[in-house]
Amino acid sequence: MSTDLQPGDSPLISQLRQGLRRDQIARAVHDIGAGWQRRELWMTLALHDVRKRYRRSKLGPFWITLSMGVMVLALGLLYGQIFGQDLHDYLPFLAAGFVVWGLISAMINDGSQAFIDAEGMIRQLNAPVSIYAYRGLWSTLIAFAHNIWIFFAVALWFGVDLNWNLLWIPLAILVLLLNGLWMSLFFGLLSARFRDVPLIIGSVVQVLFFVTPVIWRPEMLPGRALMLHLNPFYHMVEIARAPMLGQPPELEHWLVVLAILFVGWAITLFFYSAYRWRIAYWV
Amino acid sequence: MASITLENVSVSFPVYSASTRSLKNRLIQSATGGQIRADATSQRISVVQALQDINLSLQSGDRIGLVGHNGAGKTTLLRVLGGIYEPNSGRVAVKGSTVPLFDISLGMDQESTGYENIILRGLFLGLTRQQIKARMDEIADFTELGDFLSLPIRTYSAGMQMRLAFAVSTSVVPDILLLDEGIGAGDAAFLNKARERLQRFTERVSIIVLSSHSDELISNMCSKAVLMEHGRILCYGPTDEVLERYRVLRG
C-alpha cells in the first residue's frame, strides 16, 4: 500500500515511487490476471453495451456494418477521383485500411474512457479494475467483427487475390489487441486522474487518421518517407492490412509493432503498479 | 473460517476541483513549482481524512452494525472492508469471499429482460454463467414475476425490479457480507416472504457488517456495534451499549 503523505510532497510523486516495488507489481499483474478470469462478466457487459446502442432499431448492430459501408463507398469514390486512383485497387485498400483503423482508434478512444465510464461500478463492486479495460476492448472487437464484412464484400466484388496470407490476420489482430490492452489501462488511468486527457486523445487520434496512410497510399509520399516510418500507427495498420490485401507480412512492420508492445507494457505496468489502487478514489 | 483484521488503517481523499483535475493547470503549476513548493500540497489539493487509525478485528459469527452521523466514515469503512478502497496506510487482511451489497440493483440493464438481468446480476456477484443457470428456476420462482421475466425490466414497476434484484442478490452466500442501509424489498405480502429468505440467507453468512441509521435494524441483526465519528472509531462493543452511547451523543 502506500506511505503516508509528507507535507510539501505531491501525492502523485510519492506514489510514483511505488511503481517499482515488487509487491505492488505483483498486485498489478494479479489484477490483470484476475480480470481475465472474470471474462464472462466483461464479455456480457460489452455485449450489452453494443446492444444497448442499437436496441429497438430495425437493423440493430448491423448499423455498424452499414455505416462503415456508406463511409467506404463515399470516401472511396471521392478520394479515388481526387487522387486519380483506379477504383479496382483503391477501394479494397481503403476498405481494409478503414476497418483496421476503426479498430485501433476505437481501442484508444474507448480505452481512455474505460475507468471514467465505469465510475459507479468501480465504487461498488470488488472486482479487479482491469475488467473495465477488457470490456472496452471486447466491444471494440464486436464492432470490428461487424465491419470486416464490408472489406470482404469489396474484396470479392473487385476480385482481390485472397490467399494464404489471410492467415496472418488473426495473429495481427491479436497483437493489436494486446497493444490495445496496455493502451486502455494506461490512458484509462491517466484519464481518470486528468479529465482533459480523453479530450486530447480524441483530437490527436483524429489528426493521426489523416497523417497515417489510410485514405492515401504510402507510395504517394515519396520524399518524406521518414515521417511515414516514424509513425507507429502506420506499422500497426500495415500488419493487419497487408494480409487482407493478399500481401506477405513485412518484417519491419512486425518488429516495430512488437517493440511498441513491449515498451508499452513495460511503461503501463510501472504506472499501473503505482496508481492502480488510486483509481477508485479518482473516479 | 472468515476473518477481517484492520491495523491502523487510514484513508484520505484528495478533493480535486475542476481546476486541479485539468492537465493545463497541472503543467502550469509544475512550471512555476519552484516558488510555491513550500505549501504546494495544501494549495493544490485539499485532503479529506475519511478514516483515521482504524483497528478492528472480526471473526466468524460476528454481526457488526456501523452507526454514526452522515459522513462519519461508515461507507468508506465498508468499501475498505470490501477491497474497493486500498487504504493510504495501515494493513487490511480479509479472509473469505466478500460480497458488498451496497446497491442490490447494481448493473441491472433496463433494456434487457428479467432472465438476462438475473444472469447479469449473478455475474456481478461472482457466479459463473453455469452456476446461475442452475439457480435460475429457484430465483425465478421466488420473484413470482412469471411471464414478466421475458420482458425488458423497464416495463417493471420499481417494486418488481426490487424483487428481482433481491432474489438474485440473496442467492449467493458469501463468507463476508457488507450491507449499506440494509436490503429493502417490495410490497407487504412479499416482505414476509423476503424476510424469511433474508433470514435464511444471513444465517449462513459468516460475517456481516451492516451500516444503517435505523437503531431497530441494527439491534435486531447485530450482536456488536461500532460507533464512528469523524473517521475514527469512538467505541466498539455490545449493540445496546453502543446504541445508548450514540443516543447520548445525538442529545
Coordinates of C-alpha atoms in Angstrom, one line a residue:
Chain A
M1 CA 0.0 0.0 0.0
S2 CA 1.4 3.4 0.4
T3 CA 3.5 5.5 2.6
D4 CA 1.9 8.5 4.4
L5 CA 2.0 11.7 2.5
Q6 CA 4.7 14.0 3.5
P7 CA 3.8 17.7 3.7
G8 CA 5.1 19.5 0.7
D9 CA 5.4 16.3 -1.3
S10 CA 2.9 15.9 -4.1
P11 CA 0.9 12.7 -3.6
L12 CA 1.3 11.8 -7.2
I13 CA 5.1 11.9 -6.9
S14 CA 5.2 9.9 -3.6
Q15 CA 3.0 7.2 -5.1
L16 CA 5.2 7.1 -8.2
R17 CA 8.0 5.5 -6.1
Q18 CA 5.8 2.5 -5.5
G19 CA 5.7 1.6 -9.2
L20 CA 8.9 -0.4 -8.8
R21 CA 8.0 -2.1 -5.5
R22 CA 7.8 -5.8 -6.0
D23 CA 4.5 -6.4 -4.1
Q24 CA 2.9 -3.5 -6.0
I25 CA 3.9 -5.0 -9.3
A26 CA 2.6 -8.4 -8.2
R27 CA -0.7 -6.9 -7.3
A28 CA -1.0 -5.1 -10.6
V29 CA -0.2 -8.3 -12.5
H30 CA -2.7 -10.1 -10.3
D31 CA -5.3 -7.5 -11.1
I32 CA -4.8 -8.0 -14.8
G33 CA -4.9 -11.8 -14.5
A34 CA -7.9 -11.8 -12.2
G35 CA -9.6 -9.5 -14.6
W36 CA -9.1 -12.1 -17.4
Q37 CA -10.7 -14.7 -15.1
R38 CA -13.9 -12.7 -14.9
R39 CA -14.3 -12.7 -18.7
E40 CA -17.8 -14.0 -18.5
L41 CA -18.7 -10.8 -16.8
W42 CA -17.0 -8.3 -19.1
M43 CA -17.9 -10.2 -22.2
T44 CA -21.6 -9.9 -21.2
L45 CA -21.2 -6.2 -20.2
A46 CA -19.6 -5.4 -23.6
L47 CA -22.3 -7.3 -25.4
H48 CA -24.9 -5.3 -23.5
D49 CA -23.1 -2.1 -24.3
V50 CA -23.2 -2.8 -28.0
R51 CA -26.8 -4.0 -27.9
K52 CA -27.9 -1.0 -25.9
R53 CA -26.7 1.4 -28.5
Y54 CA -28.8 -0.3 -31.2
R55 CA -31.7 -1.6 -29.2
R56 CA -35.1 -1.3 -30.8
S57 CA -33.6 -0.2 -34.2
K58 CA -34.6 -2.4 -37.1
L59 CA -31.1 -3.3 -38.2
G60 CA -29.6 -3.5 -34.7
P61 CA -25.8 -3.8 -34.6
F62 CA -25.8 -4.1 -38.4
W63 CA -25.9 -0.3 -38.5
I64 CA -22.2 -0.6 -37.6
T65 CA -21.7 -2.6 -40.8
L66 CA -24.0 -0.3 -42.9
S67 CA -22.4 3.0 -41.8
M68 CA -19.0 1.6 -42.4
G69 CA -20.1 0.6 -45.9
V70 CA -21.6 4.0 -46.7
M71 CA -18.4 5.7 -45.4
V72 CA -16.1 3.5 -47.5
L73 CA -18.1 3.9 -50.7
A74 CA -18.5 7.6 -50.4
L75 CA -14.9 8.4 -49.5
G76 CA -13.7 5.8 -52.0
L77 CA -15.5 7.4 -54.9
L78 CA -14.4 10.9 -53.8
Y79 CA -10.8 10.3 -53.0
G80 CA -10.4 7.9 -55.8
Q81 CA -11.2 10.8 -58.1
I82 CA -9.1 13.3 -56.3
F83 CA -6.0 11.1 -56.2
G84 CA -6.7 9.8 -59.7
Q85 CA -6.7 6.1 -58.5
D86 CA -8.0 3.0 -60.2
L87 CA -11.0 2.0 -58.1
H88 CA -10.3 -1.7 -58.5
D89 CA -7.2 -1.3 -56.4
Y90 CA -8.1 1.8 -54.3
L91 CA -11.5 0.7 -52.9
P92 CA -10.3 -2.6 -51.3
F93 CA -7.2 -0.7 -50.0
L94 CA -9.4 1.9 -48.5
A95 CA -11.9 -0.6 -47.0
A96 CA -9.1 -2.7 -45.4
G97 CA -7.4 0.4 -44.0
F98 CA -10.7 1.9 -42.7
V99 CA -11.7 -1.3 -40.9
V100 CA -8.3 -1.7 -39.3
W101 CA -8.1 2.0 -38.4
G102 CA -11.6 1.7 -36.8
L103 CA -10.3 -1.0 -34.5
I104 CA -7.2 0.9 -33.5
S105 CA -8.8 4.3 -32.9
A106 CA -11.7 2.8 -31.0
M107 CA -9.3 0.9 -28.7
I108 CA -7.6 4.1 -27.8
N109 CA -10.7 6.3 -27.5
D110 CA -12.8 3.8 -25.6
G111 CA -9.8 2.8 -23.6
S112 CA -9.3 6.3 -22.3
Q113 CA -12.9 6.3 -21.1
A114 CA -12.8 2.8 -19.6
F115 CA -12.5 3.8 -16.0
I116 CA -14.4 7.1 -16.2
D117 CA -17.5 5.4 -17.6
A118 CA -17.4 2.6 -15.1
E119 CA -17.4 5.1 -12.1
G120 CA -20.5 3.6 -10.4
M121 CA -19.4 0.0 -10.7
I122 CA -15.8 0.7 -9.6
R123 CA -17.1 2.2 -6.4
Q124 CA -19.5 -0.6 -5.6
L125 CA -18.0 -3.8 -7.0
N126 CA -15.0 -5.5 -5.6
A127 CA -13.8 -6.8 -8.9
P128 CA -10.3 -6.2 -10.5
V129 CA -10.4 -2.8 -12.2
S130 CA -8.8 -4.3 -15.3
I131 CA -12.2 -5.8 -16.3
Y132 CA -13.3 -2.3 -17.5
A133 CA -10.4 -2.2 -19.9
Y134 CA -11.2 -5.7 -21.2
R135 CA -14.8 -4.7 -21.5
G136 CA -14.0 -1.8 -23.8
L137 CA -11.7 -4.0 -25.9
W138 CA -14.4 -6.6 -26.3
S139 CA -17.0 -4.2 -27.6
T140 CA -14.4 -2.8 -30.0
L141 CA -13.8 -6.3 -31.2
I142 CA -17.5 -6.9 -31.7
A143 CA -17.7 -3.8 -33.8
F144 CA -14.7 -4.9 -35.8
A145 CA -16.4 -8.3 -36.4
H146 CA -19.3 -6.4 -38.0
N147 CA -17.0 -4.1 -40.0
I148 CA -14.7 -6.6 -41.6
W149 CA -17.6 -7.9 -43.8
I150 CA -17.5 -4.6 -45.7
F151 CA -13.9 -5.3 -46.6
F152 CA -14.7 -8.9 -47.7
A153 CA -17.7 -7.7 -49.8
V154 CA -15.5 -5.1 -51.5
A155 CA -12.7 -7.6 -51.9
L156 CA -14.9 -10.2 -53.5
W157 CA -16.5 -7.6 -55.8
F158 CA -13.2 -6.3 -57.1
G159 CA -11.6 -9.8 -57.2
V160 CA -8.8 -9.1 -54.7
D161 CA -6.4 -12.0 -54.5
L162 CA -7.4 -13.5 -51.2
N163 CA -4.7 -16.0 -50.5
W164 CA -2.9 -17.9 -47.7
N165 CA -1.6 -14.6 -46.3
L166 CA -5.1 -14.1 -44.8
L167 CA -4.0 -16.4 -42.1
W168 CA -1.8 -13.6 -40.7
I169 CA -4.9 -11.5 -40.0
P170 CA -5.9 -13.3 -36.7
L171 CA -2.3 -13.0 -35.4
A172 CA -2.1 -9.3 -36.4
I173 CA -5.5 -8.6 -34.6
L174 CA -4.3 -10.5 -31.5
V175 CA -1.1 -8.4 -31.4
L176 CA -3.2 -5.2 -31.9
L177 CA -5.5 -6.2 -29.1
L178 CA -2.6 -6.8 -26.7
N179 CA -1.4 -3.3 -27.6
G180 CA -4.9 -2.1 -27.1
L181 CA -5.0 -3.6 -23.6
W182 CA -2.0 -1.6 -22.4
M183 CA -3.3 1.5 -24.1
S184 CA -6.6 1.1 -22.3
L185 CA -5.0 0.6 -18.9
F186 CA -2.5 3.4 -19.4
F187 CA -4.7 6.0 -20.9
G188 CA -7.7 4.9 -18.8
L189 CA -5.6 5.5 -15.7
L190 CA -4.3 8.8 -16.9
S191 CA -7.8 10.0 -17.9
A192 CA -9.3 9.0 -14.6
R193 CA -6.9 11.5 -12.9
F194 CA -6.7 14.2 -15.6
R195 CA -10.0 14.7 -17.3
D196 CA -8.6 16.6 -20.2
V197 CA -6.7 13.5 -21.4
P198 CA -9.6 11.8 -23.2
L199 CA -10.3 15.1 -25.0
I200 CA -6.6 15.5 -26.0
I201 CA -6.5 11.9 -27.1
G202 CA -9.7 12.3 -29.2
S203 CA -8.2 15.2 -31.2
V204 CA -4.8 13.6 -31.6
V205 CA -6.4 10.4 -32.9
Q206 CA -8.4 12.5 -35.4
V207 CA -5.2 14.1 -36.7
L208 CA -3.4 10.7 -36.8
F209 CA -6.1 9.4 -39.1
F210 CA -5.0 11.9 -41.8
V211 CA -1.3 11.5 -41.1
T212 CA -1.5 7.7 -41.3
P213 CA -1.8 6.2 -44.8
V214 CA -5.5 5.1 -44.6
I215 CA -7.1 7.1 -47.3
W216 CA -3.8 7.7 -49.1
R217 CA -1.2 5.2 -50.1
P218 CA 2.3 5.2 -48.7
E219 CA 3.7 5.5 -52.2
M220 CA 2.1 8.9 -52.6
L221 CA 4.6 10.3 -50.2
P222 CA 7.9 9.8 -51.9
G223 CA 10.1 12.5 -50.4
R224 CA 9.0 12.2 -46.7
A225 CA 9.4 8.5 -46.1
L226 CA 10.9 9.2 -42.7
M227 CA 7.7 10.8 -41.4
L228 CA 5.9 7.7 -42.5
H229 CA 8.2 5.2 -40.9
L230 CA 8.3 7.1 -37.6
N231 CA 4.6 6.9 -37.4
P232 CA 3.8 3.9 -35.1
F233 CA 0.2 3.8 -36.4
Y234 CA 1.4 3.2 -40.0
H235 CA 3.1 0.0 -38.8
M236 CA 0.1 -1.0 -36.7
V237 CA -2.3 -0.6 -39.6
E238 CA 0.0 -2.3 -42.0
I239 CA 0.4 -5.6 -40.1
A240 CA -3.3 -6.2 -40.5
R241 CA -3.9 -4.5 -43.8
A242 CA -1.2 -6.2 -45.8
P243 CA -2.5 -9.8 -45.3
M244 CA -6.0 -8.6 -46.0
L245 CA -4.9 -7.4 -49.4
G246 CA -3.0 -10.7 -50.0
Q247 CA 0.4 -9.3 -49.4
P248 CA 3.1 -11.2 -47.4
P249 CA 4.0 -9.8 -44.0
E250 CA 6.9 -7.4 -43.8
L251 CA 9.5 -7.8 -41.1
E252 CA 9.9 -4.1 -40.4
H253 CA 6.2 -3.5 -39.5
W254 CA 6.1 -6.5 -37.2
L255 CA 9.3 -5.6 -35.5
V256 CA 8.1 -2.1 -34.8
V257 CA 4.7 -3.2 -33.5
L258 CA 6.3 -5.8 -31.3
A259 CA 8.6 -3.2 -29.9
I260 CA 5.7 -0.9 -29.2
L261 CA 4.0 -3.9 -27.4
F262 CA 7.0 -4.5 -25.1
V263 CA 7.8 -0.9 -24.4
G264 CA 4.1 0.0 -23.9
W265 CA 3.6 -2.9 -21.5
A266 CA 6.7 -2.0 -19.5
I267 CA 5.6 1.6 -19.1
T268 CA 2.0 0.6 -18.3
L269 CA 3.0 -2.0 -15.7
F270 CA 5.0 0.6 -13.9
F271 CA 2.2 3.2 -13.8
Y272 CA -0.4 0.6 -13.2
S273 CA 1.6 -0.7 -10.2
A274 CA 1.9 2.8 -8.8
Y275 CA -1.5 4.2 -9.3
R276 CA -4.0 1.3 -9.8
W277 CA -5.2 1.4 -6.2
R278 CA -6.0 5.1 -6.6
I279 CA -8.5 4.6 -9.4
A280 CA -11.3 4.0 -7.0
Y281 CA -10.5 7.4 -5.4
W282 CA -10.2 9.3 -8.6
V283 CA -13.4 8.3 -10.5
Chain B
M1 CA -13.0 -19.5 8.7
A2 CA -13.7 -16.0 7.6
S3 CA -11.9 -13.1 9.4
I4 CA -11.1 -9.5 8.9
T5 CA -8.3 -7.6 10.5
L6 CA -7.6 -3.9 10.2
E7 CA -4.5 -2.4 11.6
N8 CA -4.0 1.4 11.8
V9 CA -6.0 1.9 8.6
S10 CA -6.2 5.4 7.3
V11 CA -7.9 6.7 4.2
S12 CA -7.8 10.2 2.9
F13 CA -9.4 11.6 -0.2
P14 CA -7.8 14.1 -2.4
V15 CA -10.5 16.5 -3.4
Y16 CA -9.9 17.6 -7.0
S17 CA -11.7 20.6 -8.1
A18 CA -12.2 21.1 -11.8
S19 CA -9.1 23.2 -11.9
T20 CA -6.7 20.8 -10.2
R21 CA -8.1 18.0 -12.4
S22 CA -7.1 19.7 -15.6
L23 CA -3.7 19.0 -17.1
K24 CA -3.2 22.6 -18.1
N25 CA -3.2 23.8 -14.6
R26 CA -1.0 21.0 -13.5
L27 CA 1.5 21.8 -16.2
I28 CA 1.4 25.5 -15.4
Q29 CA 1.8 24.7 -11.7
S30 CA 4.7 22.4 -12.3
A31 CA 6.4 25.1 -14.4
T32 CA 6.1 27.6 -11.6
G33 CA 6.6 24.9 -9.0
G34 CA 9.8 26.3 -7.6
Q35 CA 8.0 29.3 -6.0
I36 CA 5.1 27.7 -4.3
R37 CA 6.6 24.4 -3.5
A38 CA 6.7 25.1 0.3
D39 CA 3.0 24.8 0.6
A40 CA 2.3 23.2 -2.7
T41 CA 0.2 20.3 -1.3
S42 CA -2.1 22.4 0.7
Q43 CA -2.6 24.8 -2.1
R44 CA -3.2 22.3 -4.8
I45 CA -5.3 19.7 -3.3
S46 CA -7.4 19.7 -0.2
V47 CA -7.5 16.4 1.6
V48 CA -10.4 14.9 3.4
Q49 CA -9.4 12.4 6.1
A50 CA -12.2 9.8 5.8
L51 CA -10.8 7.2 8.1
Q52 CA -8.1 7.6 10.7
D53 CA -6.2 4.8 12.6
I54 CA -8.9 2.2 12.4
N55 CA -8.2 -1.0 14.3
L56 CA -10.8 -3.7 14.1
S57 CA -10.8 -7.5 14.2
L58 CA -13.8 -9.6 13.2
Q59 CA -14.2 -13.3 13.5
S60 CA -16.7 -15.8 12.1
G61 CA -20.1 -15.4 13.6
D62 CA -19.7 -11.7 14.1
R63 CA -22.7 -9.4 13.2
I64 CA -21.4 -5.9 13.3
G65 CA -23.5 -2.7 13.0
L66 CA -21.9 0.5 12.0
V67 CA -23.5 3.6 13.4
G68 CA -22.7 7.3 13.2
H69 CA -23.6 10.6 11.6
N70 CA -23.6 11.2 7.9
G71 CA -20.0 11.5 6.8
A72 CA -18.7 9.7 9.9
G73 CA -16.9 7.2 7.5
K74 CA -19.3 4.3 7.6
T75 CA -19.5 3.8 3.9
T76 CA -15.8 4.3 3.4
L77 CA -15.1 1.7 6.0
L78 CA -17.4 -0.8 4.2
R79 CA -15.5 -0.1 1.0
V80 CA -12.2 -0.7 2.6
L81 CA -13.5 -4.0 4.0
G82 CA -14.7 -4.9 0.5
G83 CA -11.3 -4.2 -1.0
I84 CA -12.7 -1.4 -3.2
Y85 CA -10.5 1.3 -1.5
E86 CA -7.0 0.3 -0.6
P87 CA -6.0 2.5 2.4
N88 CA -3.3 5.1 2.3
S89 CA -1.6 3.5 5.2
G90 CA -2.2 0.5 7.5
R91 CA -2.9 -3.1 6.8
V92 CA -6.1 -4.9 5.8
A93 CA -6.3 -8.7 5.9
V94 CA -9.5 -10.2 4.7
K95 CA -10.0 -14.0 4.6
G96 CA -13.0 -15.4 2.8
S97 CA -15.2 -14.4 -0.2
T98 CA -16.6 -11.0 0.2
V99 CA -19.8 -9.5 -1.4
P100 CA -20.5 -5.8 -1.0
L101 CA -24.2 -5.3 -1.4
F102 CA -24.5 -1.5 -1.4
D103 CA -26.9 -1.3 -4.3
I104 CA -28.6 -4.6 -4.9
S105 CA -29.7 -3.5 -8.4
L106 CA -26.2 -2.5 -9.5
G107 CA -25.6 -3.4 -13.1
M108 CA -29.1 -4.2 -14.0
D109 CA -29.9 -3.2 -17.5
Q110 CA -33.3 -1.6 -18.2
E111 CA -33.5 -2.7 -21.8
S112 CA -32.8 -6.4 -21.0
T113 CA -35.3 -9.0 -20.0
G114 CA -35.7 -10.3 -16.4
Y115 CA -33.9 -13.5 -17.3
E116 CA -31.0 -11.6 -18.8
N117 CA -30.8 -9.4 -15.8
I118 CA -30.6 -12.5 -13.5
I119 CA -27.6 -13.6 -15.4
L120 CA -26.0 -10.2 -15.5
R121 CA -26.6 -9.6 -11.8
G122 CA -25.3 -13.1 -11.0
L123 CA -22.1 -12.5 -12.9
F124 CA -21.6 -9.3 -10.9
L125 CA -21.9 -11.3 -7.7
G126 CA -19.1 -13.6 -9.0
L127 CA -21.1 -16.6 -10.2
T128 CA -20.3 -18.3 -13.4
R129 CA -23.0 -18.5 -16.1
Q130 CA -23.4 -22.2 -15.4
Q131 CA -24.0 -21.7 -11.7
I132 CA -26.6 -19.0 -12.5
K133 CA -28.4 -21.3 -14.9
A134 CA -28.5 -23.9 -12.2
R135 CA -30.2 -21.5 -9.9
M136 CA -32.4 -19.8 -12.5
D137 CA -35.6 -21.7 -11.7
E138 CA -35.3 -21.2 -8.0
I139 CA -34.7 -17.5 -8.4
A140 CA -37.5 -17.1 -11.0
D141 CA -39.9 -18.9 -8.7
F142 CA -39.1 -16.7 -5.8
T143 CA -39.6 -13.5 -7.7
E144 CA -43.2 -14.6 -8.6
L145 CA -42.8 -12.5 -11.8
G146 CA -43.9 -15.3 -14.1
D147 CA -44.1 -14.2 -17.8
F148 CA -42.8 -10.8 -17.0
L149 CA -39.3 -12.3 -16.8
S150 CA -39.3 -12.4 -20.6
L151 CA -40.0 -8.7 -20.8
P152 CA -37.4 -5.9 -20.6
I153 CA -37.3 -4.7 -17.0
R154 CA -38.1 -1.2 -18.0
T155 CA -41.7 -2.4 -18.1
Y156 CA -41.5 -3.4 -14.4
S157 CA -42.6 -1.3 -11.5
A158 CA -40.0 -0.2 -9.0
G159 CA -41.2 -2.9 -6.6
M160 CA -40.9 -5.6 -9.2
Q161 CA -37.4 -4.6 -10.1
M162 CA -36.6 -4.7 -6.4
R163 CA -37.9 -8.3 -6.1
L164 CA -35.7 -9.4 -9.0
A165 CA -32.6 -7.7 -7.6
F166 CA -33.4 -9.1 -4.1
A167 CA -33.9 -12.6 -5.3
V168 CA -30.6 -12.8 -7.2
S169 CA -28.6 -11.0 -4.6
T170 CA -29.6 -13.3 -1.9
S171 CA -29.0 -16.5 -3.9
V172 CA -25.2 -16.4 -3.4
V173 CA -24.0 -16.9 0.1
P174 CA -20.6 -15.3 0.6
D175 CA -18.4 -15.6 3.7
I176 CA -18.5 -11.9 4.4
L177 CA -21.4 -9.7 3.6
L178 CA -21.2 -5.9 3.6
L179 CA -24.5 -4.1 3.7
D180 CA -25.2 -0.4 3.4
E181 CA -28.6 0.6 4.8
G182 CA -29.9 -2.9 4.7
I183 CA -31.9 -4.5 1.9
G184 CA -35.4 -3.3 1.3
A185 CA -37.8 -5.3 -0.9
G186 CA -41.3 -4.8 -2.4
D187 CA -44.8 -4.8 -1.0
A188 CA -46.2 -6.1 2.2
A189 CA -47.1 -9.6 1.1
F190 CA -43.7 -10.0 -0.5
L191 CA -42.0 -8.6 2.5
N192 CA -42.8 -11.5 4.8
K193 CA -41.5 -13.9 2.2
A194 CA -38.4 -11.8 1.8
R195 CA -37.8 -11.6 5.5
E196 CA -37.8 -15.3 5.7
R197 CA -35.4 -15.7 2.8
L198 CA -33.2 -12.9 4.2
Q199 CA -33.0 -14.6 7.5
R200 CA -32.0 -18.0 6.0
F201 CA -29.5 -16.1 3.8
T202 CA -27.9 -14.1 6.6
E203 CA -27.7 -17.1 8.9
R204 CA -25.4 -18.8 6.5
V205 CA -23.0 -15.9 6.1
S206 CA -20.0 -15.9 8.5
I207 CA -19.5 -12.2 9.0
I208 CA -22.0 -9.4 8.3
V209 CA -21.1 -5.8 8.5
L210 CA -24.2 -3.5 8.3
S211 CA -24.2 0.2 8.1
S212 CA -27.5 1.8 9.0
H213 CA -29.3 4.8 10.5
S214 CA -32.0 2.6 11.9
D215 CA -31.4 1.6 15.5
E216 CA -34.1 -1.0 15.2
L217 CA -32.5 -2.8 12.3
I218 CA -29.1 -2.7 14.0
S219 CA -30.3 -4.1 17.3
N220 CA -32.3 -6.8 15.5
M221 CA -29.5 -8.0 13.4
C222 CA -26.3 -7.2 15.1
S223 CA -24.6 -8.6 18.2
K224 CA -21.9 -5.9 18.3
A225 CA -21.8 -2.3 17.0
V226 CA -19.2 0.2 16.1
L227 CA -19.8 3.9 16.7
M228 CA -17.9 6.2 14.3
E229 CA -17.3 9.9 14.3
H230 CA -15.0 11.9 12.1
G231 CA -13.4 8.9 10.6
R232 CA -12.5 7.4 13.9
I233 CA -13.9 4.5 16.0
L234 CA -15.5 6.1 19.1
C235 CA -16.5 2.9 20.7
Y236 CA -16.9 -0.8 19.9
G237 CA -18.9 -3.2 21.9
P238 CA -22.3 -4.9 22.5
T239 CA -25.0 -3.3 20.5
D240 CA -27.1 -2.0 23.4
E241 CA -24.2 -0.1 25.0
V242 CA -23.0 1.4 21.7
L243 CA -26.5 2.5 20.7
E244 CA -27.0 4.0 24.1
R245 CA -23.8 6.0 23.7
Y246 CA -24.9 7.1 20.3
R247 CA -28.2 8.3 21.7
V248 CA -26.4 10.3 24.3
L249 CA -24.1 11.7 21.6
R250 CA -27.0 12.8 19.5
G251 CA -28.5 14.5 22.5

